[in-house]
Coordinates of C-alpha atoms and ligand atoms in Angstrom, one line a residue:
M1 CA 0.0 0.0 0.0
Q2 CA 1.4 3.4 -1.0
S3 CA 0.3 6.0 1.5
D4 CA 0.6 8.8 -1.1
Q5 CA -2.2 7.0 -3.0
L6 CA -4.5 7.4 0.0
T7 CA -3.9 11.1 0.6
H8 CA -2.1 14.0 -0.9
K9 CA -1.7 15.9 2.4
T10 CA 1.6 15.8 4.3
I11 CA 2.1 16.7 7.9
R12 CA 5.7 17.8 8.5
V13 CA 7.3 16.9 11.8
G14 CA 10.4 18.4 13.4
L15 CA 12.0 16.3 16.1
L16 CA 14.1 17.9 18.9
G17 CA 16.4 15.3 20.4
A18 CA 17.9 12.1 19.0
G19 CA 18.7 10.2 22.2
T20 CA 17.1 7.0 23.4
V21 CA 13.5 8.1 23.0
G22 CA 14.1 10.5 20.1
S23 CA 15.8 7.9 17.9
Q24 CA 13.1 5.3 18.6
T25 CA 10.4 7.9 17.8
A26 CA 12.1 8.7 14.5
R27 CA 12.3 4.9 13.8
L28 CA 8.5 4.5 14.3
I29 CA 7.7 7.5 12.2
V30 CA 9.9 6.3 9.3
E31 CA 9.3 2.5 9.5
Q32 CA 5.5 2.9 10.0
R33 CA 5.1 5.6 7.4
D34 CA 2.3 3.8 5.4
E35 CA 0.4 2.7 8.4
L36 CA 0.5 6.1 10.0
A37 CA -0.6 7.7 6.7
A38 CA -3.6 5.3 6.6
R39 CA -4.5 5.9 10.2
T40 CA -3.9 9.7 10.0
G41 CA -5.2 10.6 6.6
A42 CA -1.9 12.3 5.8
V43 CA 1.7 11.3 5.3
V44 CA 3.6 12.0 8.5
E45 CA 7.0 13.1 7.3
L46 CA 10.1 13.8 9.4
V47 CA 11.6 17.0 8.0
G48 CA 14.3 17.8 10.6
V49 CA 16.0 16.3 13.6
A50 CA 17.8 18.7 16.0
C51 CA 20.5 17.5 18.3
L52 CA 23.7 18.8 19.9
R53 CA 26.1 16.3 18.2
P54 CA 24.7 15.0 14.9
E55 CA 27.9 13.0 14.3
E56 CA 27.0 10.8 17.4
V57 CA 23.5 9.9 16.3
D58 CA 23.3 6.1 16.0
A59 CA 20.0 5.7 14.1
P60 CA 20.4 4.6 10.4
W61 CA 16.8 5.3 9.7
I62 CA 17.4 9.0 10.2
A63 CA 18.6 10.5 6.9
R64 CA 21.8 12.4 7.6
D65 CA 20.6 15.5 5.7
L66 CA 17.8 15.9 8.3
L67 CA 20.2 16.4 11.2
T68 CA 20.7 20.0 12.4
T69 CA 22.1 21.7 15.5
D70 CA 19.9 24.7 15.0
T71 CA 17.0 23.7 17.3
A72 CA 15.5 27.2 17.5
A73 CA 15.2 27.4 13.7
L74 CA 13.5 24.0 13.5
C75 CA 10.9 25.1 16.0
A76 CA 10.0 28.2 14.0
R77 CA 10.4 26.7 10.5
E78 CA 7.5 27.7 8.2
D79 CA 7.0 24.2 6.8
V80 CA 6.9 22.4 10.1
D81 CA 3.4 21.4 11.4
I82 CA 4.3 19.4 14.5
V83 CA 7.3 19.8 16.9
I84 CA 8.3 16.8 19.0
E85 CA 10.3 17.9 22.1
L86 CA 12.5 15.1 23.5
I87 CA 15.5 17.0 24.9
G88 CA 14.2 17.1 28.4
G89 CA 14.9 19.5 31.3
L90 CA 13.5 23.0 31.8
E91 CA 15.6 25.2 29.6
P92 CA 16.0 25.5 26.7
A93 CA 13.1 23.0 26.3
H94 CA 10.7 25.6 27.7
T95 CA 11.8 28.3 25.2
F96 CA 11.7 25.8 22.3
V97 CA 8.2 24.5 23.1
K98 CA 6.8 28.0 23.6
T99 CA 8.4 29.2 20.4
A100 CA 6.8 26.3 18.5
L101 CA 3.4 26.9 20.0
E102 CA 3.6 30.7 19.3
H103 CA 4.5 29.8 15.7
G104 CA 1.3 27.8 15.4
K105 CA 2.9 24.3 15.6
S106 CA 1.3 21.5 17.6
V107 CA 3.7 20.1 20.1
V108 CA 4.2 16.6 21.4
T109 CA 6.5 16.3 24.4
A110 CA 7.6 13.6 27.0
N111 CA 9.1 16.3 29.3
K112 CA 7.6 15.8 32.8
A113 CA 9.8 18.4 34.5
L114 CA 8.8 21.0 31.9
L115 CA 5.0 20.3 32.4
A116 CA 5.2 20.1 36.1
K117 CA 6.8 23.5 36.2
F118 CA 5.4 25.4 33.2
G119 CA 2.4 23.2 32.2
P120 CA -0.5 25.6 32.9
E121 CA 1.3 28.4 31.0
L122 CA 2.0 26.1 28.0
Y123 CA -1.6 24.6 28.0
K124 CA -3.0 28.2 27.8
C125 CA -0.5 29.1 25.1
A126 CA -1.5 26.1 23.0
E127 CA -5.2 26.9 23.5
S128 CA -4.8 30.5 22.5
H129 CA -2.9 29.6 19.3
G130 CA -5.5 26.9 18.4
V131 CA -3.0 24.1 18.4
D132 CA -2.4 20.8 20.3
L133 CA 0.0 20.2 23.2
Y134 CA 0.1 16.4 23.8
F135 CA 2.3 14.7 26.4
E136 CA 1.1 11.1 27.0
A137 CA 4.7 9.9 27.4
A138 CA 5.5 12.3 30.2
V139 CA 3.7 10.1 32.8
A140 CA 4.2 6.3 33.0
G141 CA 5.9 6.1 29.5
A142 CA 3.9 3.7 27.3
I143 CA 0.9 3.5 29.5
P144 CA -2.1 5.4 28.2
I145 CA -3.2 7.2 31.3
L146 CA -3.3 10.9 30.4
R147 CA -5.6 10.5 27.4
P148 CA -8.1 8.5 29.6
L149 CA -7.9 11.3 32.2
R150 CA -8.3 14.0 29.5
E151 CA -11.0 12.3 27.5
S152 CA -12.4 9.0 28.6
L153 CA -13.0 9.9 32.2
I154 CA -13.9 13.6 31.6
G155 CA -17.6 12.9 32.4
D156 CA -16.8 11.4 35.7
E157 CA -15.4 12.7 39.0
I158 CA -12.0 11.3 39.9
T159 CA -11.4 11.1 43.6
Q160 CA -8.0 9.4 43.9
I161 CA -5.0 8.3 41.9
F162 CA -2.2 6.1 43.3
G163 CA 0.6 5.7 40.8
I164 CA 3.7 3.6 40.7
V165 CA 5.2 6.0 38.2
N166 CA 9.0 5.6 38.7
G167 CA 10.4 2.3 37.3
T168 CA 13.8 2.7 39.1
T169 CA 12.3 2.9 42.6
N170 CA 9.8 0.1 41.9
Y171 CA 12.7 -2.1 40.7
I172 CA 14.7 -1.3 43.8
L173 CA 11.9 -2.0 46.2
D174 CA 10.9 -5.1 44.3
E175 CA 14.4 -6.5 44.4
M176 CA 14.6 -5.8 48.1
T177 CA 11.2 -7.6 48.6
V178 CA 11.6 -10.6 46.3
R179 CA 15.4 -11.2 46.6
G180 CA 16.1 -9.7 50.0
L181 CA 18.7 -7.3 48.7
D182 CA 19.7 -4.2 50.7
F183 CA 19.0 -0.7 49.3
D184 CA 22.5 0.0 48.0
T185 CA 22.8 -3.4 46.2
A186 CA 19.4 -3.0 44.7
L187 CA 20.3 0.5 43.5
R188 CA 23.5 -0.8 41.9
A189 CA 21.5 -3.5 40.1
A190 CA 19.0 -0.8 38.8
Q191 CA 21.9 1.2 37.5
E192 CA 23.5 -1.8 35.8
K193 CA 20.2 -2.6 34.1
G194 CA 20.1 1.0 32.9
Y195 CA 16.9 1.9 34.8
A196 CA 18.4 4.5 37.1
E197 CA 19.9 7.7 35.9
A198 CA 23.7 8.1 36.3
D199 CA 22.8 10.4 39.1
P200 CA 19.8 8.5 40.6
T201 CA 18.9 11.3 43.1
G202 CA 15.8 12.4 41.2
D203 CA 14.5 8.8 41.1
V204 CA 15.2 7.6 44.7
E205 CA 14.4 10.9 46.4
G206 CA 11.0 11.0 44.6
F207 CA 11.4 14.1 42.5
D208 CA 10.8 12.3 39.2
A209 CA 7.5 10.9 40.6
A210 CA 6.6 14.3 42.0
N211 CA 6.7 15.8 38.5
K212 CA 4.3 13.1 37.3
A213 CA 2.1 13.6 40.4
A214 CA 1.7 17.3 39.5
I215 CA 0.7 16.5 35.9
L216 CA -1.8 13.8 37.1
A217 CA -3.4 16.2 39.5
T218 CA -3.8 18.9 36.9
L219 CA -5.6 16.6 34.5
A220 CA -7.6 14.7 37.2
F221 CA -9.0 17.8 38.9
Q222 CA -8.9 20.4 36.2
M223 CA -6.7 22.8 38.2
P224 CA -3.1 24.1 37.8
V225 CA -0.9 22.1 40.1
S226 CA 2.9 22.6 40.0
I227 CA 5.9 20.6 41.2
D228 CA 6.1 23.2 44.1
D229 CA 2.7 22.0 45.4
V230 CA 3.9 18.4 45.7
S231 CA 5.1 17.0 49.1
V232 CA 7.9 14.5 48.5
E233 CA 9.5 11.7 50.4
G234 CA 11.9 9.2 48.8
I235 CA 13.0 5.7 49.6
T236 CA 16.6 6.1 50.6
A237 CA 16.0 5.4 54.3
I238 CA 14.2 2.0 53.7
T239 CA 16.1 -1.0 55.0
A240 CA 15.9 -4.7 54.4
A241 CA 14.4 -5.0 57.9
D242 CA 11.6 -2.5 56.9
I243 CA 10.9 -4.7 53.9
A244 CA 10.9 -7.9 56.0
A245 CA 8.6 -6.3 58.6
A246 CA 6.1 -5.3 55.8
S247 CA 6.3 -8.8 54.3
A248 CA 5.5 -10.4 57.7
E249 CA 2.3 -8.3 57.7
K250 CA 1.5 -9.4 54.1
R251 CA 2.3 -5.9 52.8
V252 CA 4.7 -4.5 50.3
I253 CA 6.4 -1.1 50.3
K254 CA 5.8 1.0 47.2
L255 CA 6.8 4.5 46.2
L256 CA 3.5 6.1 45.3
A257 CA 2.5 9.3 43.5
A258 CA -0.7 10.0 45.3
V259 CA -3.3 12.5 44.2
E260 CA -6.5 12.8 46.2
R261 CA -9.5 15.0 46.4
H262 CA -11.0 15.1 49.9
D263 CA -14.4 16.4 51.1
E264 CA -14.9 20.1 50.5
N265 CA -12.5 19.9 47.5
G266 CA -9.2 20.0 49.4
V267 CA -6.6 18.3 47.3
S268 CA -3.4 16.6 48.3
V269 CA -0.6 15.8 45.9
S270 CA 2.2 13.8 47.3
V271 CA 5.0 11.2 46.7
Y272 CA 5.7 8.9 49.6
P273 CA 6.7 5.3 50.4
A274 CA 3.6 3.5 51.4
L275 CA 2.6 0.1 52.9
V276 CA 0.3 -1.6 50.4
G277 CA -1.7 -4.7 51.3
A278 CA -0.8 -7.8 49.3
E279 CA -4.4 -7.9 47.9
H280 CA -4.2 -4.4 46.4
P281 CA -3.7 -4.4 42.6
L282 CA -0.6 -2.2 43.0
A283 CA 1.1 -4.8 45.2
S284 CA 1.7 -7.1 42.2
V285 CA 3.4 -4.5 40.1
H286 CA 6.9 -6.0 39.9
G287 CA 10.3 -5.0 38.5
S288 CA 10.6 -1.7 36.6
F289 CA 6.9 -1.8 35.5
N290 CA 4.6 1.2 36.2
A291 CA 0.9 1.2 37.1
V292 CA -1.7 3.8 37.9
F293 CA -4.7 3.0 40.0
V294 CA -7.6 5.5 39.5
K295 CA -10.8 5.8 41.6
A296 CA -13.7 7.6 40.0
Q297 CA -17.1 8.2 41.4
A298 CA -19.0 6.5 38.6
A299 CA -16.4 4.2 37.0
D300 CA -15.2 3.0 40.4
D301 CA -11.7 1.4 40.3
L302 CA -9.5 1.3 37.2
M303 CA -5.9 0.2 36.8
F304 CA -3.5 1.0 34.0
Y305 CA -0.3 -1.1 33.7
G306 CA 2.8 -1.2 31.5
R307 CA 6.3 0.0 30.7
G308 CA 7.0 3.4 32.2
A309 CA 10.3 4.0 30.5
G310 CA 12.7 2.9 27.8
G311 CA 13.2 4.1 24.2
A312 CA 10.6 2.1 22.3
P313 CA 7.8 2.0 24.9
T314 CA 8.1 5.8 25.4
A315 CA 8.3 6.4 21.6
S316 CA 5.0 4.4 21.3
A317 CA 3.2 7.0 23.4
V318 CA 5.0 9.9 21.6
V319 CA 4.0 8.6 18.1
G320 CA 0.4 8.0 19.3
D321 CA 0.3 11.7 20.2
V322 CA 1.8 12.7 16.8
V323 CA -1.0 10.7 15.1
S324 CA -3.6 12.5 17.1
A325 CA -2.1 15.9 16.4
A326 CA -1.7 15.1 12.7
R327 CA -5.4 13.9 12.5
N328 CA -6.5 17.2 14.0
L329 CA -4.4 19.1 11.6
V330 CA -5.9 17.2 8.7
R331 CA -9.4 18.1 9.9
G332 CA -8.3 21.7 10.6
C333 CA -9.1 21.6 14.3
A334 CA -7.4 21.2 17.7
G335 CA -8.2 18.3 20.1
F336 CA -9.1 18.4 23.8
G337 CA -7.1 21.0 25.7
V338 CA -6.4 21.0 29.4
P339 CA -9.2 22.7 31.3
M340 CA -8.1 24.4 34.5
Y341 CA -11.3 26.0 35.8
N342 CA -10.7 24.9 39.4
K343 CA -8.4 26.6 41.9
Y344 CA -5.9 24.3 43.7
V345 CA -6.8 24.3 47.4
P346 CA -4.5 22.2 49.5
A347 CA -6.2 19.7 51.8
S348 CA -6.5 20.8 55.4
D349 CA -4.8 18.7 58.1
E350 CA -8.2 17.5 59.2
Q351 CA -9.1 16.3 55.7
A352 CA -5.8 14.4 55.1
R353 CA -5.6 12.2 58.2
A354 CA -4.1 8.7 57.6
D355 CA -2.5 5.8 59.5
F356 CA 1.3 5.7 59.5
V357 CA 3.8 3.1 60.5
V358 CA 6.7 4.8 62.2
R359 CA 10.0 2.9 62.5
C360 CA 12.5 4.3 65.1
N361 CA 16.0 2.9 65.2
M362 CA 17.0 3.0 68.9
E363 CA 20.2 2.5 70.8
D364 CA 18.3 0.6 73.4
T365 CA 14.8 -0.9 73.1
S366 CA 14.3 -1.7 76.7
L367 CA 10.8 -1.2 78.0
A368 CA 11.2 2.2 79.7
L369 CA 12.8 3.7 76.6
C370 CA 10.2 2.3 74.3
E371 CA 7.6 3.9 76.5
E372 CA 9.5 7.2 76.4
V373 CA 9.2 7.1 72.6
M374 CA 5.5 6.3 72.7
D375 CA 4.9 9.2 75.1
V376 CA 6.1 11.6 72.4
F377 CA 3.1 10.5 70.3
A378 CA 0.8 10.9 73.2
S379 CA 2.1 14.4 73.9
H380 CA 0.9 15.5 70.5
G381 CA -2.5 13.8 70.9
V382 CA -1.6 11.0 68.5
Q383 CA -3.0 7.6 69.2
V384 CA -0.2 5.1 68.8
E385 CA 0.1 1.3 69.0
R386 CA 3.4 -0.6 69.3
L387 CA 3.8 -3.2 66.6
A388 CA 7.1 -4.8 67.3
S389 CA 10.7 -4.3 68.1
S390 CA 13.6 -6.0 66.5
C391 CA 16.5 -6.1 68.9
E392 CA 20.1 -7.1 68.4
A393 CA 21.9 -9.4 70.7
Q394 CA 24.3 -6.8 72.1
Y395 CA 21.8 -5.6 74.7
E396 CA 23.5 -4.7 77.9
G397 CA 20.8 -2.7 79.7
D398 CA 18.4 -3.7 82.4
G399 CA 15.0 -3.5 80.9
D400 CA 13.3 -5.9 78.5
C401 CA 11.9 -5.1 75.1
P402 CA 8.1 -5.6 75.5
A403 CA 7.8 -7.2 72.0
C404 CA 10.7 -9.6 71.8
G405 CA 11.7 -10.0 75.4
I406 CA 15.2 -8.6 75.1
G407 CA 16.6 -5.1 74.9
G408 CA 19.6 -3.7 73.0
Q409 CA 19.9 -1.7 69.8
G410 CA 17.2 -2.2 67.3
D411 CA 14.1 -0.9 65.6
M412 CA 10.8 -0.2 67.2
R413 CA 7.8 0.0 64.9
M414 CA 4.6 1.8 65.8
L415 CA 1.3 2.5 64.2
A416 CA 0.1 6.1 64.5
K417 CA -3.7 6.1 63.9
A418 CA -5.7 8.7 62.0
C419 CA -2.9 11.1 62.3
S420 CA -2.5 14.5 60.5
E421 CA 0.7 15.2 58.7
A422 CA 1.3 18.3 60.8
D423 CA 1.1 16.3 64.0
L424 CA 3.3 13.6 62.6
H425 CA 6.0 16.1 61.6
E426 CA 6.1 17.5 65.1
V427 CA 6.3 13.9 66.6
I428 CA 9.2 13.1 64.3
A429 CA 11.0 16.3 65.2
D430 CA 10.6 15.5 68.9
L431 CA 11.6 11.9 68.5
Q432 CA 14.9 13.0 66.9
K433 CA 15.6 15.1 70.1
L434 CA 15.6 11.9 72.2
D435 CA 19.1 10.5 72.9
V436 CA 17.9 6.9 72.4
V437 CA 16.6 7.5 68.9
C438 CA 19.3 7.1 66.2
G439 CA 18.8 9.1 63.0
K440 CA 15.5 10.1 61.5
P441 CA 12.6 7.8 62.0
L442 CA 11.1 6.3 58.8
V443 CA 7.4 7.0 58.1
L444 CA 5.4 4.7 55.9
R445 CA 1.8 5.6 55.0
V446 CA -0.7 2.8 55.3
I447 CA -2.9 2.5 52.2
K448 CA -6.3 1.2 53.2
Ligands
HSE501 N1 13.9 7.5 35.6 C1 12.5 7.3 35.2 C2 12.0 6.0 35.8 C3 12.4 7.3 33.7 O1 12.8 5.2 36.4 O2 10.8 5.6 35.7 C4 11.0 7.5 33.2 O3 10.5 8.7 33.6

């Protein structure tokens, strides 16, 4: 089948970035030319690929004469209809995307940091220029989750989203759970497999997931939510003992991007390590896979699962967006924008109460000192229940650990019930003032 026989129209695409995702995006556009033409109603033609070092591009399907280092010019080129931004980061990506939109190009991007910071400005810019800004690949890679939020579920009321949206951290936690590895060994394995970035801070400290949480919240609740609105806790403090304790209670620890609308419309947008019961669908998301669990008033529970990163999976989502934008151009219209008619109102302390497991590493877990720790919770009006203590054999004190019958250095785990985050922060700050408490206690939210 010759696509040119189907249509005479051509949609011209400029690609910014020829790295892992960029080169795979180019491959799909070139190799699927006829199918894309049949599905789009126009030939989708790559007319330029901007990158910093053309000589290093390792993608034989990209004709050499398409390569350019003049990214700004490609964004503004008269004959370009769609710009695909895959260079990542805030600047110069922000300037390039804005330039393209202002020149009347539709834009497809996978840039989560860009959208978490400048999304509302760019959505409005696209709307005012009558073009599309699509970004399915920015959250959970290949998984179609943003289009369902933007379109399929737009007639419903979303109340909650829990997403495993960072493959590196899910791989690390899963290796710790399934193979009993400690954090550092699991992180090294993630780096060797190419999941973690060379500097994995953004992954393990939760910032990558926080960008995605801001985007999810904006789409789910039709309000501008930025990365600055997201509270973030990473997974670096989680030990093999924490994982084992969770397993003993038939739970797993997952890093979640959590987006919730509470009563009276207060919204919380967070990233935190959470205890997820073995029966929850998110508990069986293994390795570097991603999954997004959505609760909507009418639809009830939905779960989206798949590859959240990698060249070809991410390119799949990018090219899907290119086809949508191209189809709209063929029809002379723009698709669904991003409505933001609601104001972001952070949930109050009262609205956002939850159960938390707190793990304190203590120099001595003898009874009197355990009670001293528990008293800190009581002094802030937080109801607390002791779960267990894991003591090491070097105990030399007098008292006995109430849970295991011996004292000595070890962990004490407690359940703080229906606790507000503000109270919990004060409890944690006070616990760190106690001589017997070593380091910062770990907090794990309990997912009901
Ligand atoms: N570093 C990210 C992850 C890549 O591990 O999921 C995809 O955003």
